[in-house]
């Protein structure tokens, strides 16, 4: 590692009166004492190699090593001068600032192509002499204190690792597969339901469901209640559906899914006076002036429910959970979820607005894993004996590991995601078509309890897990295999669904 920093210490007054003393201060007090502190014997610490007084600034070049990085040396200088000139001369240190900072090192993995990290503090990033050269600029005291330098270096490292990871084929491992089922139907459920007027698209990926599909999805929910939530004693909660961005900052969904959220803004000013021009414009033109409207709104303060469980972990922030209160088992189905799926939108199996039951549990590690097994067993019963589906289970890399570019999954198999996939005959053959992930189950280990800093009263770690049951996806998986005619449906399902409501007819 090679470090070279150019910057300055700024004082509250002109310090040219120090002109005659500064050389001695730098060589005798700083380089030989202050910058040697804590550095192992025989190793290089940091050193001011050039200095110059200019008005109320001390301009500096600092070279450093891994034992004392120049930006940490600069923080030391601030304290040093506060004491040194503050007491005798009544001069304060007003600021410290890095104008240019070059760091050259051998990265743990060599980048295969150009790495880019786009933040204003990076001036240049390139390979030089087989090493990585990072040139930083304009870092002030708060940037240094908040460890931007370290965070920039780890972000670069993360990107190098991620490039490596994306190159390999996706991590997907078949765990179990049901026997083949006779194919009763091979039509696209969305198209057929649209033809019958059961559903109608109001916007991309957003549908109105008339009584029949509503009944089908409620039946799915009823099956989950009867065969999973009640026997396993999960309790219902209502989780907030408009999520403050800070919550996602903790889970990593922000920035991980920043391009998929629906963001929420509100009026900058509440007073109707401020909206008068918009009213006038609409009354006169009959149109909505979207640019004008945009000006009246705040930057996004939150987003619409995306993953459902995050606000539940937030509830436990910095709390201790009594050991004998664990495990905690809840479910939420109090509102819709929203995602911008862009080009992926086609049928009901991928929506902008969708309905999902989110099942969440937390406990000690053994409890969390036991609940996972119980849930898996219940799911198998439902898919095999009630819905009679052709489906399979696969272990996949959880979203947060994928985004962090992690590659060592093998020893992490206890943690991770199981995708449940159903064969959709209308998409083609079993072998060559994409199966539908109709739900999944994740054991997240301590990811969320660490993010929100909660433990048990005996100070043991808390493991969490969640499983998202997509009602549209259950319905599509079922209809795609069984068709739209109730007589063709499995008996157990028919008992629960009852007599279907009448279609709403229009001409
Ligand atoms: P996919 O890979 O199909 O996009 P995902 O991995 O993004 O799914 P998760 O984020 O794990 O899905 O969400 C959990 C569950 O929520 C899914 O298994 C599915 O049932 C449901 N779900 C997710 N996105 C949608 C969507 N756009 N439309 C309908 N249901 C969805
Ligand atoms: Zn979840
Ligand atoms: Mg997705």
Short mmCIF file of C-alpha atoms and ligand atoms in Angstrom, two decimals:
data_model
loop_
_atom_site.label_atom_id
_atom_site.label_comp_id
_atom_site.label_asym_id
_atom_site.label_seq_id
_atom_site.Cartn_x
_atom_site.Cartn_y
_atom_site.Cartn_z
CA UNK A 1 0.00 0.00 0.00
CA UNK A 2 1.22 3.44 -0.93
CA UNK A 3 -0.56 6.55 0.31
CA UNK A 4 0.05 10.16 -0.59
CA UNK A 5 -2.21 12.93 0.65
CA UNK A 6 -2.27 16.62 -0.22
CA UNK A 7 -4.37 18.86 1.94
CA UNK A 8 -4.36 21.40 4.68
CA UNK A 9 -5.13 22.33 8.25
CA UNK A 10 -7.06 25.58 8.42
CA UNK A 11 -6.77 27.83 11.47
CA UNK A 12 -9.07 30.49 12.84
CA UNK A 13 -6.41 33.18 12.30
CA UNK A 14 -3.41 33.94 10.18
CA UNK A 15 -0.52 31.77 11.41
CA UNK A 16 2.43 33.27 9.56
CA UNK A 17 3.81 34.14 13.00
CA UNK A 18 4.67 30.43 13.27
CA UNK A 19 6.97 30.71 10.24
CA UNK A 20 10.17 30.40 12.28
CA UNK A 21 8.92 27.46 14.35
CA UNK A 22 7.04 25.33 11.87
CA UNK A 23 10.03 23.34 10.56
CA UNK A 24 10.93 22.24 14.06
CA UNK A 25 7.31 21.43 14.91
CA UNK A 26 6.97 19.23 11.83
CA UNK A 27 10.27 17.41 12.07
CA UNK A 28 10.71 17.12 15.83
CA UNK A 29 7.18 16.97 17.21
CA UNK A 30 5.07 15.55 14.42
CA UNK A 31 7.17 13.27 12.22
CA UNK A 32 9.31 11.80 14.97
CA UNK A 33 6.74 11.61 17.75
CA UNK A 34 3.10 12.12 16.84
CA UNK A 35 3.20 10.05 13.64
CA UNK A 36 5.21 7.25 15.24
CA UNK A 37 2.71 6.59 17.99
CA UNK A 38 1.20 3.12 17.78
CA UNK A 39 3.37 2.10 14.84
CA UNK A 40 5.22 -1.21 15.37
CA UNK A 41 8.99 -0.88 15.80
CA UNK A 42 10.88 -0.94 12.54
CA UNK A 43 7.75 -0.17 10.49
CA UNK A 44 7.01 3.04 8.69
CA UNK A 45 4.23 5.21 10.04
CA UNK A 46 3.29 8.46 8.35
CA UNK A 47 5.37 11.48 7.50
CA UNK A 48 4.79 15.06 6.42
CA UNK A 49 7.08 15.37 3.41
CA UNK A 50 6.22 18.95 2.36
CA UNK A 51 4.75 21.84 4.27
CA UNK A 52 4.15 25.51 3.74
CA UNK A 53 2.30 28.24 5.63
CA UNK A 54 -0.16 30.24 3.60
CA UNK A 55 -2.32 32.78 5.45
CA UNK A 56 -4.43 30.82 7.88
CA UNK A 57 -3.60 27.45 6.32
CA UNK A 58 -0.84 24.93 6.76
CA UNK A 59 -0.49 23.23 3.38
CA UNK A 60 0.70 19.64 3.66
CA UNK A 61 1.80 16.56 1.82
CA UNK A 62 1.59 13.45 3.98
CA UNK A 63 2.90 10.05 3.01
CA UNK A 64 1.78 7.05 4.96
CA UNK A 65 1.64 3.31 5.33
CA UNK A 66 -0.91 0.76 6.48
CA UNK A 67 0.28 1.39 10.04
CA UNK A 68 -0.77 4.99 9.89
CA UNK A 69 -2.82 6.07 6.94
CA UNK A 70 -2.40 9.74 6.01
CA UNK A 71 -6.09 10.55 6.52
CA UNK A 72 -5.89 9.20 10.06
CA UNK A 73 -2.65 11.15 10.49
CA UNK A 74 -4.55 14.27 9.44
CA UNK A 75 -7.19 13.64 12.12
CA UNK A 76 -4.34 13.33 14.63
CA UNK A 77 -2.96 16.65 13.45
CA UNK A 78 -6.23 18.37 14.19
CA UNK A 79 -6.11 17.32 17.83
CA UNK A 80 -2.40 18.08 18.00
CA UNK A 81 -2.74 21.66 16.75
CA UNK A 82 -5.80 22.33 18.83
CA UNK A 83 -3.61 21.73 21.87
CA UNK A 84 -0.37 23.14 20.52
CA UNK A 85 -1.56 26.54 19.25
CA UNK A 86 -4.92 26.72 20.96
CA UNK A 87 -3.60 27.11 24.47
CA UNK A 88 -0.67 29.49 23.96
CA UNK A 89 -1.70 31.50 20.96
CA UNK A 90 -5.48 31.32 21.20
CA UNK A 91 -5.77 30.07 17.66
CA UNK A 92 -8.28 27.35 16.87
CA UNK A 93 -8.32 24.71 14.19
CA UNK A 94 -11.20 25.51 11.88
CA UNK A 95 -10.99 22.69 9.38
CA UNK A 96 -8.99 19.92 7.87
CA UNK A 97 -9.29 19.08 4.21
CA UNK A 98 -7.92 16.60 1.69
CA UNK A 99 -7.52 18.04 -1.79
CA UNK A 100 -5.84 15.05 -3.44
CA UNK A 101 -5.25 11.61 -2.09
CA UNK A 102 -3.66 8.81 -4.03
CA UNK A 103 -3.75 5.25 -2.77
CA UNK A 104 -2.01 2.49 -4.66
CA UNK A 105 -2.32 -1.16 -3.67
CA UNK A 106 -2.52 -4.72 -4.80
CA UNK A 107 -6.21 -5.72 -4.62
CA UNK A 108 -7.08 -9.12 -3.15
CA UNK A 109 -8.45 -10.10 -6.55
CA UNK A 110 -7.33 -8.62 -9.83
CA UNK A 111 -10.13 -6.80 -11.64
CA UNK A 112 -10.98 -8.45 -14.96
CA UNK A 113 -12.08 -5.23 -16.57
CA UNK A 114 -12.57 -1.63 -15.66
CA UNK A 115 -13.97 -1.05 -12.18
CA UNK A 116 -15.98 2.06 -11.58
CA UNK A 117 -17.32 3.55 -8.37
CA UNK A 118 -19.22 6.69 -9.08
CA UNK A 119 -19.03 9.08 -6.15
CA UNK A 120 -17.79 12.65 -6.25
CA UNK A 121 -14.78 11.86 -4.06
CA UNK A 122 -13.18 9.59 -6.66
CA UNK A 123 -11.16 11.47 -9.27
CA UNK A 124 -9.54 8.52 -10.94
CA UNK A 125 -9.52 4.75 -10.63
CA UNK A 126 -7.22 2.64 -12.80
CA UNK A 127 -4.71 -0.17 -12.93
CA UNK A 128 -1.11 1.02 -12.66
CA UNK A 129 2.00 -1.20 -12.54
CA UNK A 130 -0.27 -4.22 -11.95
CA UNK A 131 -1.77 -2.51 -8.91
CA UNK A 132 -4.89 -0.44 -8.37
CA UNK A 133 -4.48 3.33 -8.23
CA UNK A 134 -7.28 5.22 -6.51
CA UNK A 135 -7.16 9.00 -6.62
CA UNK A 136 -9.52 10.72 -4.22
CA UNK A 137 -10.42 14.37 -3.89
CA UNK A 138 -12.21 16.90 -1.70
CA UNK A 139 -12.71 15.03 1.54
CA UNK A 140 -13.59 17.16 4.55
CA UNK A 141 -13.40 16.27 8.23
CA UNK A 142 -16.80 14.65 8.36
CA UNK A 143 -16.05 12.54 5.29
CA UNK A 144 -12.81 11.38 6.91
CA UNK A 145 -14.44 10.72 10.28
CA UNK A 146 -17.34 8.86 8.73
CA UNK A 147 -14.80 6.55 7.11
CA UNK A 148 -15.56 7.40 3.49
CA UNK A 149 -12.03 6.39 2.51
CA UNK A 150 -12.43 2.92 3.98
CA UNK A 151 -15.94 2.60 2.56
CA UNK A 152 -14.75 3.61 -0.90
CA UNK A 153 -12.03 0.97 -0.79
CA UNK A 154 -14.44 -1.72 0.34
CA UNK A 155 -16.95 -0.70 -2.33
CA UNK A 156 -14.21 -1.09 -4.96
CA UNK A 157 -13.41 -4.50 -3.56
CA UNK A 158 -17.10 -5.48 -3.57
CA UNK A 159 -17.37 -4.51 -7.24
CA UNK A 160 -14.32 -6.53 -8.19
CA UNK A 161 -15.81 -9.56 -6.41
CA UNK A 162 -19.25 -9.02 -7.93
CA UNK A 163 -17.86 -8.95 -11.48
CA UNK A 164 -16.21 -12.24 -10.79
CA UNK A 165 -19.47 -13.65 -9.46
CA UNK A 166 -21.78 -12.57 -12.26
CA UNK A 167 -19.48 -14.36 -14.69
CA UNK A 168 -20.37 -17.72 -13.20
CA UNK A 169 -23.71 -19.33 -13.92
CA UNK A 170 -26.52 -18.58 -11.52
CA UNK A 171 -26.54 -20.50 -8.27
CA UNK A 172 -29.49 -22.82 -8.39
CA UNK A 173 -29.56 -26.29 -6.97
CA UNK A 174 -32.49 -28.69 -7.27
CA UNK A 175 -33.51 -30.04 -3.86
CA UNK A 176 -36.63 -32.04 -4.67
CA UNK A 177 -39.04 -32.58 -7.53
CA UNK A 178 -42.61 -33.89 -7.49
CA UNK A 179 -43.72 -36.65 -9.82
CA UNK A 180 -44.93 -35.52 -13.23
CA UNK A 181 -48.64 -34.76 -13.33
CA UNK A 182 -50.90 -35.31 -16.27
CA UNK A 183 -51.25 -32.07 -18.20
CA UNK A 184 -54.92 -31.08 -18.19
CA UNK A 185 -54.55 -27.68 -19.84
CA UNK A 186 -51.89 -25.71 -21.68
CA UNK A 187 -53.40 -22.27 -22.10
CA UNK A 188 -52.12 -18.99 -20.67
CA UNK A 189 -54.33 -18.34 -17.61
CA UNK A 190 -54.08 -14.54 -17.89
CA UNK A 191 -55.31 -14.49 -21.48
CA UNK A 192 -58.16 -16.88 -20.74
CA UNK A 193 -59.25 -15.01 -17.63
CA UNK A 194 -59.17 -11.74 -19.55
CA UNK A 195 -61.34 -13.22 -22.31
CA UNK A 196 -63.93 -14.24 -19.74
CA UNK A 197 -63.85 -10.79 -18.17
CA UNK A 198 -62.61 -12.13 -14.84
CA UNK A 199 -59.75 -9.64 -14.67
CA UNK A 200 -59.03 -6.27 -16.25
CA UNK A 201 -55.75 -4.41 -16.54
CA UNK A 202 -55.92 -0.83 -15.23
CA UNK A 203 -52.22 -0.07 -15.69
CA UNK A 204 -49.06 -2.02 -16.48
CA UNK A 205 -49.01 -4.99 -14.13
CA UNK A 206 -52.00 -3.76 -12.16
CA UNK A 207 -55.26 -5.67 -12.31
CA UNK A 208 -58.82 -5.51 -11.12
CA UNK A 209 -59.97 -8.91 -9.91
CA UNK A 210 -63.69 -9.68 -10.17
CA UNK A 211 -65.42 -12.13 -7.77
CA UNK A 212 -64.08 -15.38 -9.27
CA UNK A 213 -60.33 -14.64 -9.13
CA UNK A 214 -60.92 -12.87 -5.80
CA UNK A 215 -62.52 -16.06 -4.50
CA UNK A 216 -59.66 -18.16 -5.87
CA UNK A 217 -57.03 -16.07 -4.13
CA UNK A 218 -59.00 -15.95 -0.87
CA UNK A 219 -59.27 -19.72 -1.12
CA UNK A 220 -55.49 -19.93 -1.37
CA UNK A 221 -55.30 -17.77 1.73
CA UNK A 222 -57.86 -19.98 3.49
CA UNK A 223 -55.79 -23.06 2.69
CA UNK A 224 -52.74 -21.35 4.18
CA UNK A 225 -54.74 -20.44 7.29
CA UNK A 226 -56.19 -23.93 7.77
CA UNK A 227 -53.16 -26.03 6.97
CA UNK A 228 -50.23 -23.84 7.95
CA UNK A 229 -50.82 -20.72 10.04
CA UNK A 230 -53.26 -22.17 12.56
CA UNK A 231 -51.62 -25.55 13.15
CA UNK A 232 -48.23 -23.87 13.55
CA UNK A 233 -49.71 -21.12 15.73
CA UNK A 234 -48.72 -18.02 13.78
CA UNK A 235 -50.48 -14.79 14.82
CA UNK A 236 -51.65 -12.05 12.51
CA UNK A 237 -50.05 -8.58 12.49
CA UNK A 238 -50.70 -5.51 10.37
CA UNK A 239 -47.39 -4.18 9.06
CA UNK A 240 -47.07 -0.67 7.60
CA UNK A 241 -47.29 -0.64 3.82
CA UNK A 242 -45.64 2.72 3.19
CA UNK A 243 -42.09 2.16 4.28
CA UNK A 244 -39.68 4.95 5.32
CA UNK A 245 -36.53 4.71 3.20
CA UNK A 246 -34.42 4.39 6.37
CA UNK A 247 -35.93 0.96 7.00
CA UNK A 248 -34.66 -0.29 3.64
CA UNK A 249 -31.31 1.34 4.24
CA UNK A 250 -30.93 -1.05 7.17
CA UNK A 251 -32.05 -4.17 5.31
CA UNK A 252 -29.95 -3.36 2.26
CA UNK A 253 -33.00 -3.20 -0.02
CA UNK A 254 -31.85 0.38 -0.42
CA UNK A 255 -29.81 0.62 -2.57
CA UNK A 256 -30.11 -3.05 -3.64
CA UNK A 257 -33.58 -2.70 -5.15
CA UNK A 258 -33.60 1.06 -5.71
CA UNK A 259 -34.71 0.61 -9.32
CA UNK A 260 -37.69 -1.57 -8.41
CA UNK A 261 -39.42 0.48 -5.70
CA UNK A 262 -42.49 2.60 -6.08
CA UNK A 263 -41.54 5.78 -4.28
CA UNK A 264 -43.85 7.97 -2.25
CA UNK A 265 -43.80 11.76 -2.09
CA UNK A 266 -46.18 14.22 -0.50
CA UNK A 267 -47.00 17.89 -0.99
CA UNK A 268 -44.15 20.26 -0.10
CA UNK A 269 -46.70 22.80 1.07
CA UNK A 270 -50.08 21.93 2.47
CA UNK A 271 -51.69 25.34 2.04
CA UNK A 272 -54.16 25.36 -0.84
CA UNK A 273 -52.79 28.73 -1.95
CA UNK A 274 -49.67 26.94 -3.07
CA UNK A 275 -51.77 24.69 -5.30
CA UNK A 276 -53.93 27.40 -6.84
CA UNK A 277 -52.00 27.51 -10.15
CA UNK A 278 -52.34 23.76 -10.57
CA UNK A 279 -56.09 23.98 -9.95
CA UNK A 280 -56.43 26.79 -12.50
CA UNK A 281 -54.40 24.94 -15.11
CA UNK A 282 -56.47 21.79 -14.79
CA UNK A 283 -59.79 23.66 -14.85
CA UNK A 284 -58.76 25.52 -18.01
CA UNK A 285 -57.06 22.73 -19.96
CA UNK A 286 -58.65 19.55 -18.60
CA UNK A 287 -55.10 18.16 -18.45
CA UNK A 288 -52.76 17.39 -15.57
CA UNK A 289 -49.51 19.42 -15.87
CA UNK A 290 -47.09 16.79 -14.65
CA UNK A 291 -44.01 19.02 -14.47
CA UNK A 292 -45.83 21.56 -12.35
CA UNK A 293 -47.15 18.79 -10.14
CA UNK A 294 -43.63 17.41 -9.70
CA UNK A 295 -42.40 20.79 -8.46
CA UNK A 296 -44.99 20.73 -5.72
CA UNK A 297 -43.89 17.39 -4.33
CA UNK A 298 -41.15 16.46 -1.88
CA UNK A 299 -38.34 14.11 -2.80
CA UNK A 300 -39.40 10.53 -1.95
CA UNK A 301 -39.83 10.03 1.77
CA UNK A 302 -40.64 6.37 1.52
CA UNK A 303 -41.70 3.59 -0.77
CA UNK A 304 -44.60 1.22 -1.13
CA UNK A 305 -44.32 -2.19 0.49
CA UNK A 306 -41.81 -4.26 -1.41
CA UNK A 307 -40.73 -7.14 0.79
CA UNK A 308 -43.28 -6.93 3.63
CA UNK A 309 -41.13 -8.17 6.54
CA UNK A 310 -38.61 -5.27 7.06
CA UNK A 311 -40.85 -3.11 9.30
CA UNK A 312 -41.34 -6.08 11.61
CA UNK A 313 -37.62 -6.29 12.41
CA UNK A 314 -37.58 -2.53 12.93
CA UNK A 315 -40.05 -3.09 15.79
CA UNK A 316 -37.30 -4.83 17.79
CA UNK A 317 -34.65 -2.15 17.32
CA UNK A 318 -32.18 -2.20 20.24
CA UNK A 319 -34.51 -4.41 22.31
CA UNK A 320 -33.87 -7.51 24.30
CA UNK A 321 -36.34 -10.28 23.65
CA UNK A 322 -37.01 -12.47 26.70
CA UNK A 323 -35.60 -15.94 26.00
CA UNK A 324 -38.84 -17.65 26.94
CA UNK A 325 -40.87 -15.43 24.60
CA UNK A 326 -39.12 -17.03 21.65
CA UNK A 327 -39.94 -18.17 19.07
CA UNK A 328 -42.10 -15.34 17.74
CA UNK A 329 -44.31 -16.33 14.81
CA UNK A 330 -46.46 -13.88 12.86
CA UNK A 331 -48.01 -13.33 9.46
CA UNK A 332 -49.14 -10.27 7.56
CA UNK A 333 -51.58 -9.91 4.73
CA UNK A 334 -52.79 -6.42 5.49
CA UNK A 335 -52.03 -4.85 2.13
CA UNK A 336 -50.58 -5.07 -1.33
CA UNK A 337 -46.95 -5.06 -2.45
CA UNK A 338 -45.54 -3.05 -5.33
CA UNK A 339 -42.65 -3.55 -7.73
CA UNK A 340 -41.61 -1.98 -10.98
CA UNK A 341 -40.77 -5.05 -13.03
CA UNK A 342 -40.29 -3.12 -16.32
CA UNK A 343 -39.84 -5.48 -19.29
CA UNK A 344 -40.77 -8.52 -17.17
CA UNK A 345 -44.45 -7.61 -17.05
CA UNK A 346 -46.79 -9.80 -19.05
CA UNK A 347 -49.30 -11.96 -17.28
CA UNK A 348 -50.69 -12.09 -13.77
CA UNK A 349 -47.67 -14.09 -12.65
CA UNK A 350 -45.57 -10.91 -12.58
CA UNK A 351 -47.35 -7.82 -11.40
CA UNK A 352 -46.78 -4.24 -10.35
CA UNK A 353 -49.33 -4.63 -7.56
CA UNK A 354 -49.72 -8.01 -5.95
CA UNK A 355 -51.13 -9.77 -2.92
CA UNK A 356 -48.93 -11.80 -0.65
CA UNK A 357 -49.07 -13.43 2.75
CA UNK A 358 -45.78 -12.87 4.50
CA UNK A 359 -44.96 -15.36 7.24
CA UNK A 360 -42.20 -14.28 9.63
CA UNK A 361 -40.54 -16.07 12.51
CA UNK A 362 -37.65 -15.46 14.87
CA UNK A 363 -35.95 -17.42 17.59
CA UNK A 364 -32.71 -19.00 18.64
CA UNK A 365 -30.91 -20.70 15.79
CA UNK A 366 -32.31 -24.16 16.52
CA UNK A 367 -35.84 -22.79 16.81
CA UNK A 368 -35.56 -20.89 13.55
CA UNK A 369 -34.38 -23.99 11.72
CA UNK A 370 -37.03 -26.19 13.30
CA UNK A 371 -39.78 -23.81 12.21
CA UNK A 372 -38.37 -23.84 8.72
CA UNK A 373 -38.69 -27.64 8.67
CA UNK A 374 -42.25 -27.48 9.96
CA UNK A 375 -43.19 -24.96 7.29
CA UNK A 376 -41.57 -27.06 4.56
CA UNK A 377 -43.58 -30.05 5.69
CA UNK A 378 -46.84 -28.06 5.65
CA UNK A 379 -46.11 -26.64 2.21
CA UNK A 380 -45.44 -30.11 0.85
CA UNK A 381 -48.76 -31.30 2.20
CA UNK A 382 -50.62 -28.38 0.60
CA UNK A 383 -48.98 -28.61 -2.82
CA UNK A 384 -49.13 -32.40 -3.01
CA UNK A 385 -52.49 -33.13 -1.40
CA UNK A 386 -54.68 -30.07 -1.82
CA UNK A 387 -53.50 -28.25 -4.91
CA UNK A 388 -52.06 -31.39 -6.50
CA UNK A 389 -49.32 -29.44 -8.25
CA UNK A 390 -46.31 -30.44 -10.29
CA UNK A 391 -43.60 -28.49 -8.55
CA UNK A 392 -40.03 -28.53 -7.33
CA UNK A 393 -37.83 -27.01 -4.66
CA UNK A 394 -34.46 -25.42 -5.31
CA UNK A 395 -31.82 -23.82 -3.14
CA UNK A 396 -30.85 -20.40 -4.47
CA UNK A 397 -28.47 -17.65 -3.47
CA UNK A 398 -30.38 -15.21 -1.26
CA UNK A 399 -30.79 -11.74 -2.72
CA UNK A 400 -28.59 -10.02 -0.16
CA UNK A 401 -25.66 -12.37 -0.74
CA UNK A 402 -26.02 -12.00 -4.48
CA UNK A 403 -25.90 -8.24 -4.22
CA UNK A 404 -22.89 -8.29 -1.94
CA UNK A 405 -21.08 -10.46 -4.47
CA UNK A 406 -20.57 -13.19 -1.91
CA UNK A 407 -19.26 -16.45 -3.26
CA UNK A 408 -18.69 -18.77 -0.30
CA UNK A 409 -22.15 -20.29 0.03
CA UNK A 410 -21.21 -23.85 0.82
CA UNK A 411 -20.93 -23.50 4.58
CA UNK A 412 -23.91 -21.17 4.56
CA UNK A 413 -26.50 -23.68 3.41
CA UNK A 414 -28.38 -23.41 6.70
CA UNK A 415 -28.94 -19.80 5.80
CA UNK A 416 -30.39 -19.16 2.41
CA UNK A 417 -33.45 -19.26 0.22
CA UNK A 418 -35.56 -22.10 -1.05
CA UNK A 419 -37.57 -21.29 -4.16
CA UNK A 420 -40.75 -23.20 -4.84
CA UNK A 421 -41.35 -23.49 -8.56
CA UNK A 422 -44.33 -24.76 -10.52
CA UNK A 423 -44.36 -26.06 -14.06
CA UNK A 424 -46.42 -23.84 -16.37
CA UNK A 425 -47.48 -25.99 -19.37
CA UNK A 426 -48.35 -22.95 -21.50
CA UNK A 427 -44.71 -21.90 -21.46
CA UNK A 428 -43.50 -25.05 -23.19
CA UNK A 429 -41.83 -28.30 -22.25
CA UNK A 430 -40.79 -29.14 -18.71
CA UNK A 431 -37.16 -29.19 -19.71
CA UNK A 432 -36.93 -26.02 -21.77
CA UNK A 433 -39.40 -23.62 -20.24
CA UNK A 434 -39.01 -21.38 -17.24
CA UNK A 435 -40.91 -22.63 -14.20
CA UNK A 436 -42.71 -20.10 -12.02
CA UNK A 437 -41.36 -19.25 -8.57
CA UNK A 438 -44.70 -19.13 -6.79
CA UNK A 439 -43.21 -18.56 -3.36
CA UNK A 440 -40.00 -18.81 -1.43
CA UNK A 441 -38.65 -19.30 2.04
CA UNK A 442 -35.56 -17.65 3.49
CA UNK A 443 -33.65 -18.24 6.69
CA UNK A 444 -31.70 -15.02 7.06
CA UNK A 445 -29.60 -16.01 10.08
CA UNK A 446 -28.70 -12.93 12.12
CA UNK A 447 -28.76 -10.51 9.20
CA UNK A 448 -31.76 -8.57 10.44
CA UNK A 449 -31.18 -8.87 14.18
CA UNK A 450 -27.72 -7.46 13.59
CA UNK A 451 -29.06 -4.67 11.40
CA UNK A 452 -31.45 -3.60 14.16
CA UNK A 453 -29.24 -4.66 17.05
CA UNK A 454 -31.55 -6.97 18.97
CA UNK A 455 -30.71 -10.03 21.04
CA UNK A 456 -32.27 -12.33 23.60
CA UNK A 457 -32.16 -11.34 27.28
CA UNK A 458 -29.41 -13.91 27.78
CA UNK A 459 -27.57 -11.94 25.07
CA UNK A 460 -27.82 -14.73 22.56
CA UNK A 461 -28.29 -14.11 18.87
CA UNK A 462 -31.70 -14.06 17.25
CA UNK A 463 -32.24 -15.80 13.92
CA UNK A 464 -35.04 -14.78 11.59
CA UNK A 465 -36.81 -16.30 8.66
CA UNK A 466 -39.62 -15.35 6.31
CA UNK A 467 -41.64 -16.89 3.55
CA UNK A 468 -43.65 -14.93 1.00
CA UNK A 469 -46.75 -16.61 -0.36
CA UNK A 470 -47.74 -14.87 -3.59
CA UNK A 471 -51.49 -15.24 -4.05
CA UNK A 472 -51.47 -14.30 -7.74
CA UNK A 473 -48.66 -16.80 -8.26
CA UNK A 474 -50.41 -19.62 -6.40
CA UNK A 475 -53.51 -18.94 -8.47
CA UNK A 476 -51.59 -18.90 -11.76
CA UNK A 477 -49.61 -22.03 -10.91
CA UNK A 478 -52.85 -23.79 -10.06
CA UNK A 479 -54.87 -22.64 -13.07
CA UNK A 480 -51.99 -23.15 -15.51
CA UNK A 481 -52.00 -26.82 -14.54
CA UNK A 482 -55.66 -27.41 -13.76
CA UNK A 483 -57.56 -25.02 -16.06
CA UNK A 484 -60.59 -22.85 -15.42
CA UNK A 485 -63.29 -25.49 -15.07
CA UNK A 486 -64.08 -26.34 -11.42
CA UNK A 487 -65.07 -29.92 -12.36
CA UNK A 488 -61.44 -30.52 -13.31
CA UNK A 489 -60.08 -29.28 -10.01
CA UNK A 490 -58.85 -31.61 -7.21
CA UNK A 491 -61.62 -32.62 -4.79
CA UNK A 492 -59.97 -31.19 -1.66
CA UNK A 493 -59.59 -27.82 -3.34
CA UNK A 494 -63.21 -27.87 -4.54
CA UNK A 495 -64.42 -28.49 -1.00
CA UNK A 496 -62.70 -25.36 0.21
CA UNK A 497 -63.51 -23.09 -2.75
CA UNK A 498 -67.24 -23.93 -2.60
CA UNK A 499 -69.64 -22.80 -5.30
CA UNK A 500 -68.00 -20.12 -7.44
CA UNK A 501 -69.62 -16.68 -7.59
CA UNK A 502 -71.32 -15.55 -10.80
CA UNK A 503 -69.31 -13.78 -13.49
CA UNK A 504 -70.02 -10.06 -13.95
CA UNK A 505 -71.41 -9.67 -17.46
CA UNK A 506 -70.99 -6.57 -19.60
CA UNK A 507 -71.85 -5.95 -23.25
P1 LIG B 1 -38.83 -13.44 -9.16
O1 LIG B 1 -37.47 -14.06 -9.20
O2 LIG B 1 -39.91 -14.26 -9.81
O3 LIG B 1 -38.84 -12.01 -9.59
P2 LIG B 1 -38.38 -12.69 -6.48
O4 LIG B 1 -37.19 -13.52 -6.15
O5 LIG B 1 -38.18 -11.29 -6.87
O6 LIG B 1 -39.25 -13.42 -7.61
P3 LIG B 1 -39.15 -12.31 -3.78
O7 LIG B 1 -38.55 -10.98 -3.77
O8 LIG B 1 -38.42 -13.37 -3.05
O9 LIG B 1 -39.41 -12.79 -5.27
O10 LIG B 1 -40.66 -12.22 -3.27
C1 LIG B 1 -41.29 -13.28 -2.58
C2 LIG B 1 -42.54 -13.72 -3.28
O11 LIG B 1 -43.34 -12.60 -3.65
C3 LIG B 1 -42.34 -14.47 -4.58
O12 LIG B 1 -42.06 -15.82 -4.36
C4 LIG B 1 -43.67 -14.28 -5.27
O13 LIG B 1 -44.64 -15.16 -4.75
C5 LIG B 1 -44.05 -12.88 -4.85
N1 LIG B 1 -43.69 -11.90 -5.89
C6 LIG B 1 -42.53 -11.24 -6.03
N2 LIG B 1 -42.56 -10.40 -7.08
C7 LIG B 1 -43.80 -10.52 -7.60
C8 LIG B 1 -44.48 -9.90 -8.71
N3 LIG B 1 -43.88 -8.97 -9.45
N4 LIG B 1 -45.74 -10.26 -8.97
C9 LIG B 1 -46.38 -11.18 -8.21
N5 LIG B 1 -45.80 -11.79 -7.17
C10 LIG B 1 -44.53 -11.48 -6.86
ZN1 LIG B 2 -39.55 -11.33 4.00
MG1 LIG B 3 -38.11 -10.33 -8.71
#
